[in-house]
Amino acid sequence: MRTVVEIKKGINWVGAVDWDVRDFHGYSTKKGTTYNSYLVLDDKVTLFDTVKKPFKNDLLHNIHKVIDPTKIDYLVVNHVEPDHSGSIPEIVEAIKPEKIFCSSKGHKALLDHYHREDWPYEVVATGQEICLGKRTVTFLETRMLHWPDSMFSYIKEDALLISSDAFGEHWATTERFNDQVDGAELMRHAVKYYANILLPYSGLVQKLIADVQKMNLKIDVIAPDHGLIWRDNPMQIVQAYDRWSKQECKRKAIIIYDTMWHSTEMMAKAIADGLIESGISVKIMNLACDHRSDIITELIDSKAVLLGSSTLNNGMLPKMADMLCYMKGLRPLNKFGAAFGSYGWSGESVKHMVKAMEDMKMKVFGPGIAQQFVPNHDGLKKCVDLGREVGAAINESVPA
Ligand code: FEO
């Protein structure tokens, strides 16, 4: 996909579409992604961000459609993660920029990745401006959103915010603008992206939104480095980030389980019955079928997390251990928790899951339910009762 698109007069999308990528270090990208790069034609021709290394020719071909790449004066590196900077060595060789603008942390990260002391770095900080001719670029460092080096570039004459990873989605499309795709599907991709990448930095997202509001920037277009460009009501994605970063929950519970011989599965469904009776919306997610990144996407607005695992070799099943390692890193807040599972003769999995949830500061209900082998009617009733107990607590703490 090498179709250049003008996003504002004299500003072109020249990035690459990756239809094939299916894993982004643990995040399932079932619909691929894009690596967005923006070329601004002005007295100083400027390229904002590059693409992942295997796509360097796509980027160069796209630039060629607009201008001879050697006419590019400036390269702006908003973020050094290799999906945006992997092609920089070849691009710098091809365009020989007069200056490479980056944050101080970006400068260090570029040196640490590419070991080139001889490139023409120009370190910029929040509030610093550069003149391209008719346009002015203002930089805004966004440290830890989601790397230390991350920053935004804002072009005031075009009311254009180039937002690096923020406000993006992993979704490969031929369309470039949000008004050209299904809005509900776009938001599903956007919340998955937020939940799996930005959730641990939600406090910083809140601060960033407050800072940007104070700056009173006029924003007509938000152009992220992945996915669709927001030109129709661009503030809708900022408002969504505001909601997601507050980690507000619904009257919703997520039951995440893995099972050896279906006893833990029977318990999961009985717990769901108790929750449903209490009026709670329930997602049942089986680790054998559901990917960890889809589970986190459902977890973000769930008030309660109920974990089920059989005991295997004195511990939990490996898919649950994987899930908990991933979940802990994403630091979800404001959750209730409970654990359950079937066992044969030792039954440690429930204790381990309770400890993991306590470590994540969840309010855990009781010691959980450890069921020897197959639950009978009484065993399943205990599970229904646990669902009812958690359901009542959700109803008490979450406004209808
Ligand atoms: Fe899309 Fe943090 O790189």
mmCIF file of C-alpha atoms and ligand atoms in Angstrom:
data_model
loop_
_atom_site.group_PDB
_atom_site.id
_atom_site.type_symbol
_atom_site.label_atom_id
_atom_site.label_comp_id
_atom_site.label_asym_id
_atom_site.label_seq_id
_atom_site.Cartn_x
_atom_site.Cartn_y
_atom_site.Cartn_z
ATOM 1 C CA MET A 1 0.000 0.000 0.000
ATOM 2 C CA ARG A 2 1.821 3.083 -1.230
ATOM 3 C CA THR A 3 -0.932 5.633 -1.733
ATOM 4 C CA VAL A 4 -0.039 9.109 -0.648
ATOM 5 C CA VAL A 5 -2.881 11.081 0.938
ATOM 6 C CA GLU A 6 -2.942 14.837 1.527
ATOM 7 C CA ILE A 7 -4.216 15.369 5.064
ATOM 8 C CA LYS A 8 -3.905 19.166 5.013
ATOM 9 C CA LYS A 9 -2.758 21.376 2.151
ATOM 10 C CA GLY A 10 0.917 20.587 1.647
ATOM 11 C CA ILE A 11 0.945 17.879 4.336
ATOM 12 C CA ASN A 12 0.920 14.272 3.145
ATOM 13 C CA TRP A 13 0.597 10.861 4.747
ATOM 14 C CA VAL A 14 3.526 8.900 3.301
ATOM 15 C CA GLY A 15 3.576 5.930 5.695
ATOM 16 C CA ALA A 16 3.200 2.180 5.292
ATOM 17 C CA VAL A 17 0.429 -0.367 5.886
ATOM 18 C CA ASP A 18 1.415 -3.660 7.514
ATOM 19 C CA TRP A 19 -1.379 -6.118 6.706
ATOM 20 C CA ASP A 20 0.454 -9.122 8.128
ATOM 21 C CA VAL A 21 1.697 -8.314 11.629
ATOM 22 C CA ARG A 22 -0.170 -10.456 14.158
ATOM 23 C CA ASP A 23 1.793 -9.922 17.357
ATOM 24 C CA PHE A 24 3.066 -6.703 18.892
ATOM 25 C CA HIS A 25 5.108 -8.014 21.803
ATOM 26 C CA GLY A 26 2.191 -9.822 23.382
ATOM 27 C CA TYR A 27 -0.667 -7.756 21.903
ATOM 28 C CA SER A 28 -2.560 -9.621 19.164
ATOM 29 C CA THR A 29 -2.841 -7.421 16.089
ATOM 30 C CA LYS A 30 -5.344 -9.546 14.196
ATOM 31 C CA LYS A 31 -6.076 -6.757 11.732
ATOM 32 C CA GLY A 32 -2.490 -5.582 11.149
ATOM 33 C CA THR A 33 -1.397 -1.990 11.650
ATOM 34 C CA THR A 34 -0.023 1.089 9.931
ATOM 35 C CA TYR A 35 3.174 3.038 10.488
ATOM 36 C CA ASN A 36 2.226 6.634 9.755
ATOM 37 C CA SER A 37 4.717 9.164 8.528
ATOM 38 C CA TYR A 38 3.917 12.731 7.519
ATOM 39 C CA LEU A 39 5.693 14.908 4.954
ATOM 40 C CA VAL A 40 5.276 18.673 5.243
ATOM 41 C CA LEU A 41 6.119 20.795 2.218
ATOM 42 C CA ASP A 42 7.357 24.200 3.304
ATOM 43 C CA ASP A 43 10.545 26.273 2.981
ATOM 44 C CA LYS A 44 12.046 23.587 5.184
ATOM 45 C CA VAL A 45 10.628 20.310 3.926
ATOM 46 C CA THR A 46 10.067 18.157 6.991
ATOM 47 C CA LEU A 47 9.396 14.465 7.542
ATOM 48 C CA PHE A 48 7.657 13.525 10.804
ATOM 49 C CA ASP A 49 8.557 9.986 11.914
ATOM 50 C CA THR A 50 9.541 7.061 9.741
ATOM 51 C CA VAL A 51 8.429 3.411 9.541
ATOM 52 C CA LYS A 52 9.443 -0.069 10.643
ATOM 53 C CA LYS A 53 12.603 -1.220 8.895
ATOM 54 C CA PRO A 54 11.059 -3.718 6.396
ATOM 55 C CA PHE A 55 8.834 -0.896 5.098
ATOM 56 C CA LYS A 56 11.583 1.611 4.273
ATOM 57 C CA ASN A 57 11.007 1.241 0.526
ATOM 58 C CA ASP A 58 7.281 1.936 0.931
ATOM 59 C CA LEU A 59 8.180 5.156 2.703
ATOM 60 C CA LEU A 60 10.774 6.165 0.116
ATOM 61 C CA HIS A 61 8.427 5.354 -2.791
ATOM 62 C CA ASN A 62 5.703 7.446 -1.188
ATOM 63 C CA ILE A 63 8.043 10.377 -0.586
ATOM 64 C CA HIS A 64 9.192 10.133 -4.223
ATOM 65 C CA LYS A 65 5.600 10.612 -5.372
ATOM 66 C CA VAL A 66 5.595 13.999 -3.658
ATOM 67 C CA ILE A 67 9.165 15.258 -3.794
ATOM 68 C CA ASP A 68 12.740 14.170 -4.396
ATOM 69 C CA PRO A 69 13.714 12.729 -0.964
ATOM 70 C CA THR A 70 17.007 14.643 -1.042
ATOM 71 C CA LYS A 71 14.935 17.855 -0.810
ATOM 72 C CA ILE A 72 13.878 16.967 2.751
ATOM 73 C CA ASP A 73 15.579 19.330 5.180
ATOM 74 C CA TYR A 74 14.373 18.188 8.581
ATOM 75 C CA LEU A 75 13.497 14.881 10.171
ATOM 76 C CA VAL A 76 11.417 14.943 13.367
ATOM 77 C CA VAL A 77 11.629 11.819 15.528
ATOM 78 C CA ASN A 78 8.701 11.881 17.930
ATOM 79 C CA HIS A 79 9.404 8.366 19.202
ATOM 80 C CA VAL A 80 12.317 5.942 18.878
ATOM 81 C CA GLU A 81 10.579 2.572 19.252
ATOM 82 C CA PRO A 82 11.697 0.609 16.154
ATOM 83 C CA ASP A 83 8.232 0.446 14.571
ATOM 84 C CA HIS A 84 8.749 4.178 13.918
ATOM 85 C CA SER A 85 12.509 4.516 13.786
ATOM 86 C CA GLY A 86 13.727 1.183 12.384
ATOM 87 C CA SER A 87 14.214 2.640 8.923
ATOM 88 C CA ILE A 88 15.961 5.811 10.129
ATOM 89 C CA PRO A 89 19.509 4.695 9.186
ATOM 90 C CA GLU A 90 18.450 4.145 5.547
ATOM 91 C CA ILE A 91 16.251 7.242 5.475
ATOM 92 C CA VAL A 92 19.007 9.457 6.890
ATOM 93 C CA GLU A 93 21.362 8.020 4.280
ATOM 94 C CA ALA A 94 18.837 8.761 1.525
ATOM 95 C CA ILE A 95 17.758 12.254 2.544
ATOM 96 C CA LYS A 96 20.823 13.546 4.400
ATOM 97 C CA PRO A 97 18.766 15.874 6.620
ATOM 98 C CA GLU A 98 20.151 19.189 7.796
ATOM 99 C CA LYS A 99 18.687 18.529 11.269
ATOM 100 C CA ILE A 100 17.103 15.679 13.202
ATOM 101 C CA PHE A 101 14.778 16.987 15.915
ATOM 102 C CA CYS A 102 14.130 14.817 18.967
ATOM 103 C CA SER A 103 13.643 15.101 22.721
ATOM 104 C CA SER A 104 16.648 14.740 25.058
ATOM 105 C CA LYS A 105 15.536 11.198 25.869
ATOM 106 C CA GLY A 106 15.001 10.628 22.148
ATOM 107 C CA HIS A 107 18.584 11.703 21.491
ATOM 108 C CA LYS A 108 19.860 9.142 23.981
ATOM 109 C CA ALA A 109 17.551 6.444 22.610
ATOM 110 C CA LEU A 110 18.675 7.124 19.020
ATOM 111 C CA LEU A 111 22.310 6.810 20.114
ATOM 112 C CA ASP A 112 21.526 3.625 22.036
ATOM 113 C CA HIS A 113 19.719 2.081 19.049
ATOM 114 C CA TYR A 114 21.764 3.213 16.055
ATOM 115 C CA HIS A 115 25.118 4.246 17.554
ATOM 116 C CA ARG A 116 25.537 7.226 15.215
ATOM 117 C CA GLU A 117 27.194 10.167 16.933
ATOM 118 C CA ASP A 118 27.608 11.918 13.584
ATOM 119 C CA TRP A 119 23.913 12.551 12.802
ATOM 120 C CA PRO A 120 22.807 16.224 12.988
ATOM 121 C CA TYR A 121 20.716 15.995 16.183
ATOM 122 C CA GLU A 122 18.855 19.034 17.504
ATOM 123 C CA VAL A 123 17.385 18.394 20.946
ATOM 124 C CA VAL A 124 14.065 20.128 21.658
ATOM 125 C CA ALA A 125 11.953 20.468 24.796
ATOM 126 C CA THR A 126 8.322 21.174 25.625
ATOM 127 C CA GLY A 127 7.197 24.550 24.295
ATOM 128 C CA GLN A 128 10.118 24.942 21.911
ATOM 129 C CA GLU A 129 9.175 26.092 18.418
ATOM 130 C CA ILE A 130 10.813 25.755 15.024
ATOM 131 C CA CYS A 131 9.860 27.685 11.918
ATOM 132 C CA LEU A 132 9.461 25.739 8.680
ATOM 133 C CA GLY A 133 8.614 28.855 6.609
ATOM 134 C CA LYS A 134 4.863 29.382 6.592
ATOM 135 C CA ARG A 135 4.416 26.941 9.460
ATOM 136 C CA THR A 136 5.567 26.698 13.044
ATOM 137 C CA VAL A 137 6.075 23.398 14.859
ATOM 138 C CA THR A 138 5.713 23.356 18.647
ATOM 139 C CA PHE A 139 7.011 20.336 20.543
ATOM 140 C CA LEU A 140 5.374 18.790 23.583
ATOM 141 C CA GLU A 141 7.269 16.079 25.425
ATOM 142 C CA THR A 142 5.012 13.254 26.589
ATOM 143 C CA ARG A 143 7.446 11.263 28.712
ATOM 144 C CA MET A 144 6.340 7.666 29.423
ATOM 145 C CA LEU A 145 3.436 7.947 26.987
ATOM 146 C CA HIS A 146 4.599 5.453 26.380
ATOM 147 C CA TRP A 147 8.414 5.631 26.257
ATOM 148 C CA PRO A 148 10.639 8.204 27.970
ATOM 149 C CA ASP A 149 11.476 9.788 24.594
ATOM 150 C CA SER A 150 7.908 10.221 23.312
ATOM 151 C CA MET A 151 6.734 13.651 22.177
ATOM 152 C CA PHE A 152 4.003 15.344 20.149
ATOM 153 C CA SER A 153 4.501 17.866 17.330
ATOM 154 C CA TYR A 154 1.865 20.563 16.859
ATOM 155 C CA ILE A 155 1.555 22.756 13.744
ATOM 156 C CA LYS A 156 -0.518 25.731 14.761
ATOM 157 C CA GLU A 157 -1.177 27.133 11.251
ATOM 158 C CA ASP A 158 -2.882 23.840 10.327
ATOM 159 C CA ALA A 159 -4.293 23.103 13.816
ATOM 160 C CA LEU A 160 -2.651 19.698 13.371
ATOM 161 C CA LEU A 161 -1.436 17.539 16.248
ATOM 162 C CA ILE A 162 0.979 14.765 15.261
ATOM 163 C CA SER A 163 0.514 12.597 18.314
ATOM 164 C CA SER A 164 3.009 9.744 17.949
ATOM 165 C CA ASP A 165 1.627 6.535 19.503
ATOM 166 C CA ALA A 166 -1.164 8.320 21.393
ATOM 167 C CA PHE A 167 -4.701 8.187 19.961
ATOM 168 C CA GLY A 168 -3.776 5.371 17.552
ATOM 169 C CA GLU A 169 -5.045 1.906 16.744
ATOM 170 C CA HIS A 170 -3.530 -1.230 15.303
ATOM 171 C CA TRP A 171 -5.729 -1.562 12.248
ATOM 172 C CA ALA A 172 -4.549 -1.942 8.669
ATOM 173 C CA THR A 173 -6.901 -0.142 6.290
ATOM 174 C CA THR A 174 -6.889 1.439 2.863
ATOM 175 C CA GLU A 175 -8.784 4.370 4.392
ATOM 176 C CA ARG A 176 -6.761 7.055 6.155
ATOM 177 C CA PHE A 177 -9.429 9.122 7.968
ATOM 178 C CA ASN A 178 -11.774 8.273 10.808
ATOM 179 C CA ASP A 179 -14.872 9.388 8.895
ATOM 180 C CA GLN A 180 -14.129 6.800 6.174
ATOM 181 C CA VAL A 181 -14.486 3.751 8.448
ATOM 182 C CA ASP A 182 -17.086 2.307 10.790
ATOM 183 C CA GLY A 183 -16.954 4.440 13.935
ATOM 184 C CA ALA A 184 -17.867 1.632 16.358
ATOM 185 C CA GLU A 185 -15.177 -0.669 14.969
ATOM 186 C CA LEU A 186 -12.655 2.159 15.121
ATOM 187 C CA MET A 187 -13.428 2.719 18.804
ATOM 188 C CA ARG A 188 -13.075 -1.033 19.514
ATOM 189 C CA HIS A 189 -9.580 -0.923 18.050
ATOM 190 C CA ALA A 190 -8.800 2.299 19.917
ATOM 191 C CA VAL A 191 -9.861 0.952 23.321
ATOM 192 C CA LYS A 192 -7.877 -2.248 22.760
ATOM 193 C CA TYR A 193 -4.839 -0.119 21.950
ATOM 194 C CA TYR A 194 -5.364 2.019 25.064
ATOM 195 C CA ALA A 195 -5.927 -0.985 27.335
ATOM 196 C CA ASN A 196 -2.854 -2.853 26.148
ATOM 197 C CA ILE A 197 -0.382 0.013 25.748
ATOM 198 C CA LEU A 198 -1.377 3.060 27.747
ATOM 199 C CA LEU A 199 -3.328 1.694 30.711
ATOM 200 C CA PRO A 200 -0.342 1.660 33.121
ATOM 201 C CA TYR A 201 0.265 5.330 32.367
ATOM 202 C CA SER A 202 -3.316 6.452 32.958
ATOM 203 C CA GLY A 203 -2.266 9.012 35.591
ATOM 204 C CA LEU A 204 0.088 10.630 33.069
ATOM 205 C CA VAL A 205 -2.666 10.589 30.441
ATOM 206 C CA GLN A 206 -4.889 12.543 32.842
ATOM 207 C CA LYS A 207 -2.107 15.083 33.397
ATOM 208 C CA LEU A 208 -1.419 15.383 29.672
ATOM 209 C CA ILE A 209 -5.073 16.036 28.875
ATOM 210 C CA ALA A 210 -5.163 18.732 31.576
ATOM 211 C CA ASP A 211 -1.939 20.303 30.222
ATOM 212 C CA VAL A 212 -3.228 20.323 26.637
ATOM 213 C CA GLN A 213 -6.504 21.900 27.808
ATOM 214 C CA LYS A 214 -4.506 24.634 29.606
ATOM 215 C CA MET A 215 -2.528 25.313 26.418
ATOM 216 C CA ASN A 216 -5.855 25.942 24.677
ATOM 217 C CA LEU A 217 -4.619 24.494 21.392
ATOM 218 C CA LYS A 218 -6.947 24.622 18.425
ATOM 219 C CA ILE A 219 -7.005 21.086 17.065
ATOM 220 C CA ASP A 220 -8.675 20.318 13.717
ATOM 221 C CA VAL A 221 -6.834 17.088 13.010
ATOM 222 C CA ILE A 222 -5.073 14.523 15.192
ATOM 223 C CA ALA A 223 -2.597 12.444 13.222
ATOM 224 C CA PRO A 224 -1.250 9.489 15.209
ATOM 225 C CA ASP A 225 1.558 7.177 14.130
ATOM 226 C CA HIS A 226 -0.740 4.135 13.929
ATOM 227 C CA GLY A 227 -4.181 3.733 12.407
ATOM 228 C CA LEU A 228 -6.689 6.347 11.328
ATOM 229 C CA ILE A 229 -6.282 10.136 11.246
ATOM 230 C CA TRP A 230 -8.944 11.898 13.305
ATOM 231 C CA ARG A 231 -10.382 14.766 11.223
ATOM 232 C CA ASP A 232 -14.079 14.341 12.041
ATOM 233 C CA ASN A 233 -14.626 15.503 15.623
ATOM 234 C CA PRO A 234 -11.007 14.780 16.624
ATOM 235 C CA MET A 235 -11.725 15.580 20.272
ATOM 236 C CA GLN A 236 -13.825 12.401 20.536
ATOM 237 C CA ILE A 237 -10.657 10.361 20.937
ATOM 238 C CA VAL A 238 -9.294 12.784 23.560
ATOM 239 C CA GLN A 239 -12.582 12.471 25.460
ATOM 240 C CA ALA A 240 -12.380 8.681 25.196
ATOM 241 C CA TYR A 241 -8.821 8.761 26.602
ATOM 242 C CA ASP A 242 -10.110 10.917 29.436
ATOM 243 C CA ARG A 243 -12.745 8.261 30.273
ATOM 244 C CA TRP A 244 -10.431 5.273 29.895
ATOM 245 C CA SER A 245 -7.642 6.859 31.912
ATOM 246 C CA LYS A 246 -10.025 7.502 34.818
ATOM 247 C CA GLN A 247 -10.501 3.710 34.854
ATOM 248 C CA GLU A 248 -14.160 4.106 35.657
ATOM 249 C CA CYS A 249 -15.958 0.764 35.774
ATOM 250 C CA LYS A 250 -19.407 -0.417 34.761
ATOM 251 C CA ARG A 251 -21.678 -2.910 36.479
ATOM 252 C CA LYS A 252 -19.701 -5.553 34.672
ATOM 253 C CA ALA A 253 -17.595 -8.544 35.678
ATOM 254 C CA ILE A 254 -15.071 -10.566 33.761
ATOM 255 C CA ILE A 255 -14.525 -14.246 34.485
ATOM 256 C CA ILE A 256 -11.169 -15.446 33.184
ATOM 257 C CA TYR A 257 -10.439 -19.145 33.463
ATOM 258 C CA ASP A 258 -8.511 -22.141 32.210
ATOM 259 C CA THR A 259 -9.673 -25.668 32.921
ATOM 260 C CA MET A 260 -8.193 -29.175 32.750
ATOM 261 C CA TRP A 261 -11.256 -31.449 32.740
ATOM 262 C CA HIS A 262 -14.122 -28.875 32.731
ATOM 263 C CA SER A 263 -14.703 -28.682 36.507
ATOM 264 C CA THR A 264 -13.250 -25.160 36.707
ATOM 265 C CA GLU A 265 -15.334 -24.308 33.657
ATOM 266 C CA MET A 266 -18.502 -25.517 35.462
ATOM 267 C CA MET A 267 -17.547 -23.302 38.408
ATOM 268 C CA ALA A 268 -17.020 -20.293 36.085
ATOM 269 C CA LYS A 269 -20.496 -20.693 34.633
ATOM 270 C CA ALA A 270 -22.109 -21.089 38.067
ATOM 271 C CA ILE A 271 -20.394 -17.904 39.291
ATOM 272 C CA ALA A 272 -21.687 -16.169 36.155
ATOM 273 C CA ASP A 273 -25.226 -17.293 37.075
ATOM 274 C CA GLY A 274 -24.932 -15.563 40.461
ATOM 275 C CA LEU A 275 -23.617 -12.376 38.869
ATOM 276 C CA ILE A 276 -26.296 -12.363 36.161
ATOM 277 C CA GLU A 277 -29.022 -12.840 38.800
ATOM 278 C CA SER A 278 -27.647 -9.686 40.415
ATOM 279 C CA GLY A 279 -28.049 -7.731 37.184
ATOM 280 C CA ILE A 280 -24.362 -7.670 36.315
ATOM 281 C CA SER A 281 -23.119 -7.836 32.734
ATOM 282 C CA VAL A 282 -20.684 -10.757 32.539
ATOM 283 C CA LYS A 283 -17.930 -11.664 30.083
ATOM 284 C CA ILE A 284 -16.707 -15.247 30.345
ATOM 285 C CA MET A 285 -13.280 -15.579 28.785
ATOM 286 C CA ASN A 286 -11.586 -18.939 28.383
ATOM 287 C CA LEU A 287 -7.809 -18.647 28.193
ATOM 288 C CA ALA A 288 -7.756 -21.541 25.741
ATOM 289 C CA CYS A 289 -9.803 -19.442 23.294
ATOM 290 C CA ASP A 290 -9.350 -15.768 24.143
ATOM 291 C CA HIS A 291 -6.125 -13.831 23.683
ATOM 292 C CA ARG A 292 -4.700 -11.985 26.674
ATOM 293 C CA SER A 293 -4.945 -8.650 24.863
ATOM 294 C CA ASP A 294 -8.655 -9.143 24.120
ATOM 295 C CA ILE A 295 -9.206 -10.081 27.760
ATOM 296 C CA ILE A 296 -7.520 -6.863 28.938
ATOM 297 C CA THR A 297 -9.753 -4.906 26.566
ATOM 298 C CA GLU A 298 -12.824 -6.329 28.319
ATOM 299 C CA LEU A 299 -11.244 -5.932 31.739
ATOM 300 C CA ILE A 300 -10.694 -2.167 31.458
ATOM 301 C CA ASP A 301 -14.298 -1.272 32.355
ATOM 302 C CA SER A 302 -15.120 -4.361 34.462
ATOM 303 C CA LYS A 303 -15.550 -3.745 38.174
ATOM 304 C CA ALA A 304 -14.825 -7.350 39.149
ATOM 305 C CA VAL A 305 -12.234 -9.837 37.947
ATOM 306 C CA LEU A 306 -12.924 -13.500 38.796
ATOM 307 C CA LEU A 307 -10.040 -15.851 38.088
ATOM 308 C CA GLY A 308 -10.368 -19.597 37.706
ATOM 309 C CA SER A 309 -7.652 -22.184 37.281
ATOM 310 C CA SER A 310 -7.260 -25.843 38.021
ATOM 311 C CA THR A 311 -4.226 -26.767 40.093
ATOM 312 C CA LEU A 312 -1.355 -28.246 38.114
ATOM 313 C CA ASN A 313 1.881 -29.339 39.792
ATOM 314 C CA ASN A 314 1.095 -27.313 42.935
ATOM 315 C CA GLY A 315 0.450 -24.128 40.973
ATOM 316 C CA MET A 316 -1.928 -22.551 38.494
ATOM 317 C CA LEU A 317 -2.223 -23.518 34.842
ATOM 318 C CA PRO A 318 0.423 -21.834 32.674
ATOM 319 C CA LYS A 319 -2.019 -19.744 30.631
ATOM 320 C CA MET A 320 -3.298 -18.171 33.879
ATOM 321 C CA ALA A 321 0.280 -17.408 34.970
ATOM 322 C CA ASP A 322 0.851 -15.725 31.590
ATOM 323 C CA MET A 323 -2.376 -13.741 31.982
ATOM 324 C CA LEU A 324 -1.496 -12.558 35.471
ATOM 325 C CA CYS A 325 2.024 -11.516 34.468
ATOM 326 C CA TYR A 326 0.559 -9.443 31.616
ATOM 327 C CA MET A 327 -2.271 -8.014 33.740
ATOM 328 C CA LYS A 328 0.060 -6.992 36.573
ATOM 329 C CA GLY A 329 2.249 -5.008 34.176
ATOM 330 C CA LEU A 330 -0.780 -3.066 32.907
ATOM 331 C CA ARG A 331 -1.708 -2.022 36.471
ATOM 332 C CA PRO A 332 -5.524 -2.002 36.348
ATOM 333 C CA LEU A 333 -7.106 -0.001 39.188
ATOM 334 C CA ASN A 334 -10.351 -0.038 41.165
ATOM 335 C CA LYS A 335 -11.171 -3.728 40.799
ATOM 336 C CA PHE A 336 -12.827 -6.355 42.968
ATOM 337 C CA GLY A 337 -11.364 -9.844 42.700
ATOM 338 C CA ALA A 338 -12.163 -13.453 43.522
ATOM 339 C CA ALA A 339 -10.593 -16.822 42.684
ATOM 340 C CA PHE A 340 -11.810 -20.358 42.154
ATOM 341 C CA GLY A 341 -10.609 -23.638 40.760
ATOM 342 C CA SER A 342 -10.771 -27.393 40.859
ATOM 343 C CA TYR A 343 -7.955 -29.566 42.184
ATOM 344 C CA GLY A 344 -7.108 -33.217 42.747
ATOM 345 C CA TRP A 345 -5.036 -33.473 45.942
ATOM 346 C CA SER A 346 -3.234 -30.213 46.772
ATOM 347 C CA GLY A 347 -5.220 -27.185 45.488
ATOM 348 C CA GLU A 348 -2.723 -24.314 45.568
ATOM 349 C CA SER A 349 -3.931 -22.458 42.452
ATOM 350 C CA VAL A 350 -6.646 -20.472 44.261
ATOM 351 C CA LYS A 351 -4.186 -19.193 46.894
ATOM 352 C CA HIS A 352 -1.734 -18.144 44.189
ATOM 353 C CA MET A 353 -4.403 -16.265 42.249
ATOM 354 C CA VAL A 354 -5.658 -14.517 45.397
ATOM 355 C CA LYS A 355 -2.096 -13.409 46.209
ATOM 356 C CA ALA A 356 -1.608 -12.111 42.655
ATOM 357 C CA MET A 357 -4.802 -10.048 42.886
ATOM 358 C CA GLU A 358 -3.858 -8.685 46.312
ATOM 359 C CA ASP A 359 -0.507 -7.661 44.846
ATOM 360 C CA MET A 360 -2.472 -5.706 42.226
ATOM 361 C CA LYS A 361 -4.351 -3.954 45.076
ATOM 362 C CA MET A 362 -7.689 -5.531 44.182
ATOM 363 C CA LYS A 363 -10.287 -5.924 46.911
ATOM 364 C CA VAL A 364 -10.403 -9.719 47.051
ATOM 365 C CA PHE A 365 -13.516 -11.563 48.247
ATOM 366 C CA GLY A 366 -12.649 -14.292 50.729
ATOM 367 C CA PRO A 367 -10.178 -17.103 50.283
ATOM 368 C CA GLY A 368 -11.939 -18.145 47.089
ATOM 369 C CA ILE A 369 -13.379 -21.546 46.244
ATOM 370 C CA ALA A 370 -11.138 -24.577 45.864
ATOM 371 C CA GLN A 371 -13.191 -27.569 44.710
ATOM 372 C CA GLN A 372 -11.823 -31.094 44.897
ATOM 373 C CA PHE A 373 -12.361 -32.792 41.535
ATOM 374 C CA VAL A 374 -15.878 -32.347 40.081
ATOM 375 C CA PRO A 375 -18.367 -29.982 41.774
ATOM 376 C CA ASN A 376 -21.736 -31.462 42.760
ATOM 377 C CA HIS A 377 -24.896 -29.418 43.283
ATOM 378 C CA ASP A 378 -23.631 -28.031 46.642
ATOM 379 C CA GLY A 379 -20.279 -27.145 45.120
ATOM 380 C CA LEU A 380 -21.941 -25.258 42.289
ATOM 381 C CA LYS A 381 -24.271 -23.484 44.764
ATOM 382 C CA LYS A 382 -21.195 -22.097 46.563
ATOM 383 C CA CYS A 383 -20.076 -20.698 43.208
ATOM 384 C CA VAL A 384 -23.491 -19.136 42.523
ATOM 385 C CA ASP A 385 -23.353 -17.589 46.019
ATOM 386 C CA LEU A 386 -19.900 -16.132 45.301
ATOM 387 C CA GLY A 387 -21.307 -14.605 42.111
ATOM 388 C CA ARG A 388 -24.206 -13.127 44.098
ATOM 389 C CA GLU A 389 -21.850 -11.717 46.762
ATOM 390 C CA VAL A 390 -19.592 -10.053 44.201
ATOM 391 C CA GLY A 391 -22.649 -8.877 42.218
ATOM 392 C CA ALA A 392 -24.121 -7.184 45.311
ATOM 393 C CA ALA A 393 -20.801 -5.427 45.979
ATOM 394 C CA ILE A 394 -20.648 -4.180 42.383
ATOM 395 C CA ASN A 395 -24.173 -2.829 42.620
ATOM 396 C CA GLU A 396 -23.300 -1.039 45.847
ATOM 397 C CA SER A 397 -20.154 0.603 44.489
ATOM 398 C CA VAL A 398 -21.031 1.395 40.835
ATOM 399 C CA PRO A 399 -23.855 3.834 40.089
ATOM 400 C CA ALA A 400 -26.550 2.328 37.838
HETATM 401 FE FE1 FEO B 1 4.271 2.448 17.903
HETATM 402 FE FE2 FEO B 1 5.777 2.809 20.875
HETATM 403 O O1 FEO B 1 5.669 2.455 19.074
#
